[in-house]
Amino acid sequence: MPDNSVKTNSLPVAASRSMTIVLGSKNKIEWYMGEPGKTPPTVDGYGKEGIRKALIENAAKVAATHAAPDNTMEVLIHPSDKSNYQNLVAILDEMSITNIHIYAIVKILPMEVDDLKKNGYY
């Protein structure tokens, strides 16, 4: 992971273009579009009928509702300390399979940990 003490300038991303994926235990994922806490997360699994389907559908919605060049979805990946290395590799593979080119691995938020606990995936 990069050094968090170094501050960099980043451009803001519209919440309507961002998808957050939270990696939990038991090979489960919670994901949501937009800002944390605004909508309840969806619990999903890995693979074709799980997170891949959600990535494809959400990327298509973003492309259809935003004008170029701001019509690409950006994904934030939040691994929990209950997820494993295989889960991280699997979600990075899904980024490649679904042609998501803009994504980042970032620190999980306390409210996301609470959601994982509430759903039994922490």
GROMACS .gro file of C-alpha atoms in nm:
model
  122
    1MET     CA    1   0.000   0.000   0.000
    2PRO     CA    2   0.119   0.353  -0.068
    3ASP     CA    3   0.242   0.577   0.212
    4ASN     CA    4  -0.069   0.751   0.353
    5SER     CA    5   0.138   1.033   0.502
    6VAL     CA    6   0.203   1.180   0.156
    7LYS     CA    7  -0.086   1.405   0.056
    8THR     CA    8  -0.170   1.429  -0.312
    9ASN     CA    9  -0.417   1.644  -0.497
   10SER     CA   10  -0.707   1.455  -0.644
   11LEU     CA   11  -0.995   1.564  -0.858
   12PRO     CA   12  -1.345   1.524  -0.716
   13VAL     CA   13  -1.560   1.247  -0.861
   14ALA     CA   14  -1.936   1.280  -0.885
   15ALA     CA   15  -2.102   1.041  -0.640
   16SER     CA   16  -2.331   0.925  -0.920
   17ARG     CA   17  -2.023   0.791  -1.104
   18SER     CA   18  -1.863   0.608  -0.814
   19MET     CA   19  -1.914   0.251  -0.699
   20THR     CA   20  -1.769   0.130  -0.371
   21ILE     CA   21  -1.691  -0.237  -0.315
   22VAL     CA   22  -1.630  -0.354   0.043
   23LEU     CA   23  -1.457  -0.690   0.082
   24GLY     CA   24  -1.585  -0.889   0.378
   25SER     CA   25  -1.536  -1.237   0.518
   26LYS     CA   26  -1.691  -1.561   0.390
   27ASN     CA   27  -1.615  -1.456   0.028
   28LYS     CA   28  -1.887  -1.189   0.042
   29ILE     CA   29  -1.887  -0.837  -0.093
   30GLU     CA   30  -2.100  -0.536  -0.008
   31TRP     CA   31  -2.129  -0.267  -0.273
   32TYR     CA   32  -2.310   0.061  -0.319
   33MET     CA   33  -2.325   0.346  -0.565
   34GLY     CA   34  -2.262   0.701  -0.452
   35GLU     CA   35  -2.186   0.823  -0.103
   36PRO     CA   36  -2.158   0.593   0.198
   37GLY     CA   37  -2.469   0.579   0.412
   38LYS     CA   38  -2.702   0.723   0.147
   39THR     CA   39  -2.825   0.381   0.029
   40PRO     CA   40  -2.795   0.043   0.197
   41PRO     CA   41  -2.522  -0.178   0.052
   42THR     CA   42  -2.604  -0.477  -0.165
   43VAL     CA   43  -2.450  -0.807  -0.054
   44ASP     CA   44  -2.302  -1.009  -0.337
   45GLY     CA   45  -2.056  -1.285  -0.413
   46TYR     CA   46  -1.774  -1.307  -0.661
   47GLY     CA   47  -1.802  -1.417  -1.022
   48LYS     CA   48  -2.030  -1.393  -1.322
   49GLU     CA   49  -2.366  -1.374  -1.141
   50GLY     CA   50  -2.232  -1.170  -0.850
   51ILE     CA   51  -2.013  -0.862  -0.852
   52ARG     CA   52  -1.931  -0.893  -1.223
   53LYS     CA   53  -2.296  -0.850  -1.315
   54ALA     CA   54  -2.324  -0.548  -1.081
   55LEU     CA   55  -2.011  -0.389  -1.230
   56ILE     CA   56  -2.137  -0.430  -1.588
   57GLU     CA   57  -2.486  -0.301  -1.510
   58ASN     CA   58  -2.366  -0.002  -1.306
   59ALA     CA   59  -2.100   0.095  -1.563
   60ALA     CA   60  -2.370   0.089  -1.834
   61LYS     CA   61  -2.599   0.311  -1.623
   62VAL     CA   62  -2.320   0.562  -1.563
   63ALA     CA   63  -2.231   0.567  -1.934
   64ALA     CA   64  -2.597   0.623  -2.027
   65THR     CA   65  -2.663   0.903  -1.778
   66HIS     CA   66  -2.343   1.109  -1.805
   67ALA     CA   67  -2.195   1.300  -2.095
   68ALA     CA   68  -1.841   1.233  -2.215
   69PRO     CA   69  -1.573   1.263  -2.088
   70ASP     CA   70  -1.742   1.212  -1.747
   71ASN     CA   71  -1.928   0.897  -1.845
   72THR     CA   72  -1.697   0.637  -1.694
   73MET     CA   73  -1.755   0.471  -1.360
   74GLU     CA   74  -1.488   0.487  -1.093
   75VAL     CA   75  -1.458   0.206  -0.839
   76LEU     CA   76  -1.327   0.228  -0.484
   77ILE     CA   77  -1.220  -0.105  -0.335
   78HIS     CA   78  -1.226  -0.120   0.046
   79PRO     CA   79  -1.074  -0.445   0.179
   80SER     CA   80  -1.161  -0.525   0.539
   81ASP     CA   81  -0.917  -0.698   0.770
   82LYS     CA   82  -1.152  -1.000   0.754
   83SER     CA   83  -1.111  -1.039   0.376
   84ASN     CA   84  -0.817  -1.233   0.239
   85TYR     CA   85  -0.557  -1.188  -0.032
   86GLN     CA   86  -0.751  -1.417  -0.269
   87ASN     CA   87  -1.053  -1.184  -0.239
   88LEU     CA   88  -0.842  -0.883  -0.338
   89VAL     CA   89  -0.692  -1.067  -0.636
   90ALA     CA   90  -1.042  -1.180  -0.741
   91ILE     CA   91  -1.183  -0.825  -0.735
   92LEU     CA   92  -0.883  -0.696  -0.931
   93ASP     CA   93  -0.949  -0.970  -1.187
   94GLU     CA   94  -1.311  -0.849  -1.208
   95MET     CA   95  -1.185  -0.496  -1.285
   96SER     CA   96  -0.992  -0.638  -1.580
   97ILE     CA   97  -1.272  -0.867  -1.701
   98THR     CA   98  -1.530  -0.585  -1.695
   99ASN     CA   99  -1.296  -0.323  -1.846
  100ILE     CA  100  -1.310  -0.095  -1.544
  101HIS     CA  101  -1.001   0.120  -1.592
  102ILE     CA  102  -1.038   0.364  -1.305
  103TYR     CA  103  -1.024   0.205  -0.961
  104ALA     CA  104  -0.838   0.244  -0.634
  105ILE     CA  105  -0.776   0.035  -0.325
  106VAL     CA  106  -0.849   0.252  -0.024
  107LYS     CA  107  -0.895   0.226   0.352
  108ILE     CA  108  -1.230   0.093   0.474
  109LEU     CA  109  -1.462   0.337   0.654
  110PRO     CA  110  -1.591   0.270   1.009
  111MET     CA  111  -1.952   0.275   0.887
  112GLU     CA  112  -1.866   0.008   0.629
  113VAL     CA  113  -1.715  -0.211   0.902
  114ASP     CA  114  -2.041  -0.163   1.096
  115ASP     CA  115  -2.243  -0.274   0.792
  116LEU     CA  116  -2.024  -0.583   0.752
  117LYS     CA  117  -2.074  -0.668   1.120
  118LYS     CA  118  -2.450  -0.615   1.095
  119ASN     CA  119  -2.469  -0.854   0.799
  120GLY     CA  120  -2.237  -1.114   0.954
  121TYR     CA  121  -1.942  -1.068   0.718
  122TYR     CA  122  -1.688  -0.925   0.961
   0.00000   0.00000   0.00000
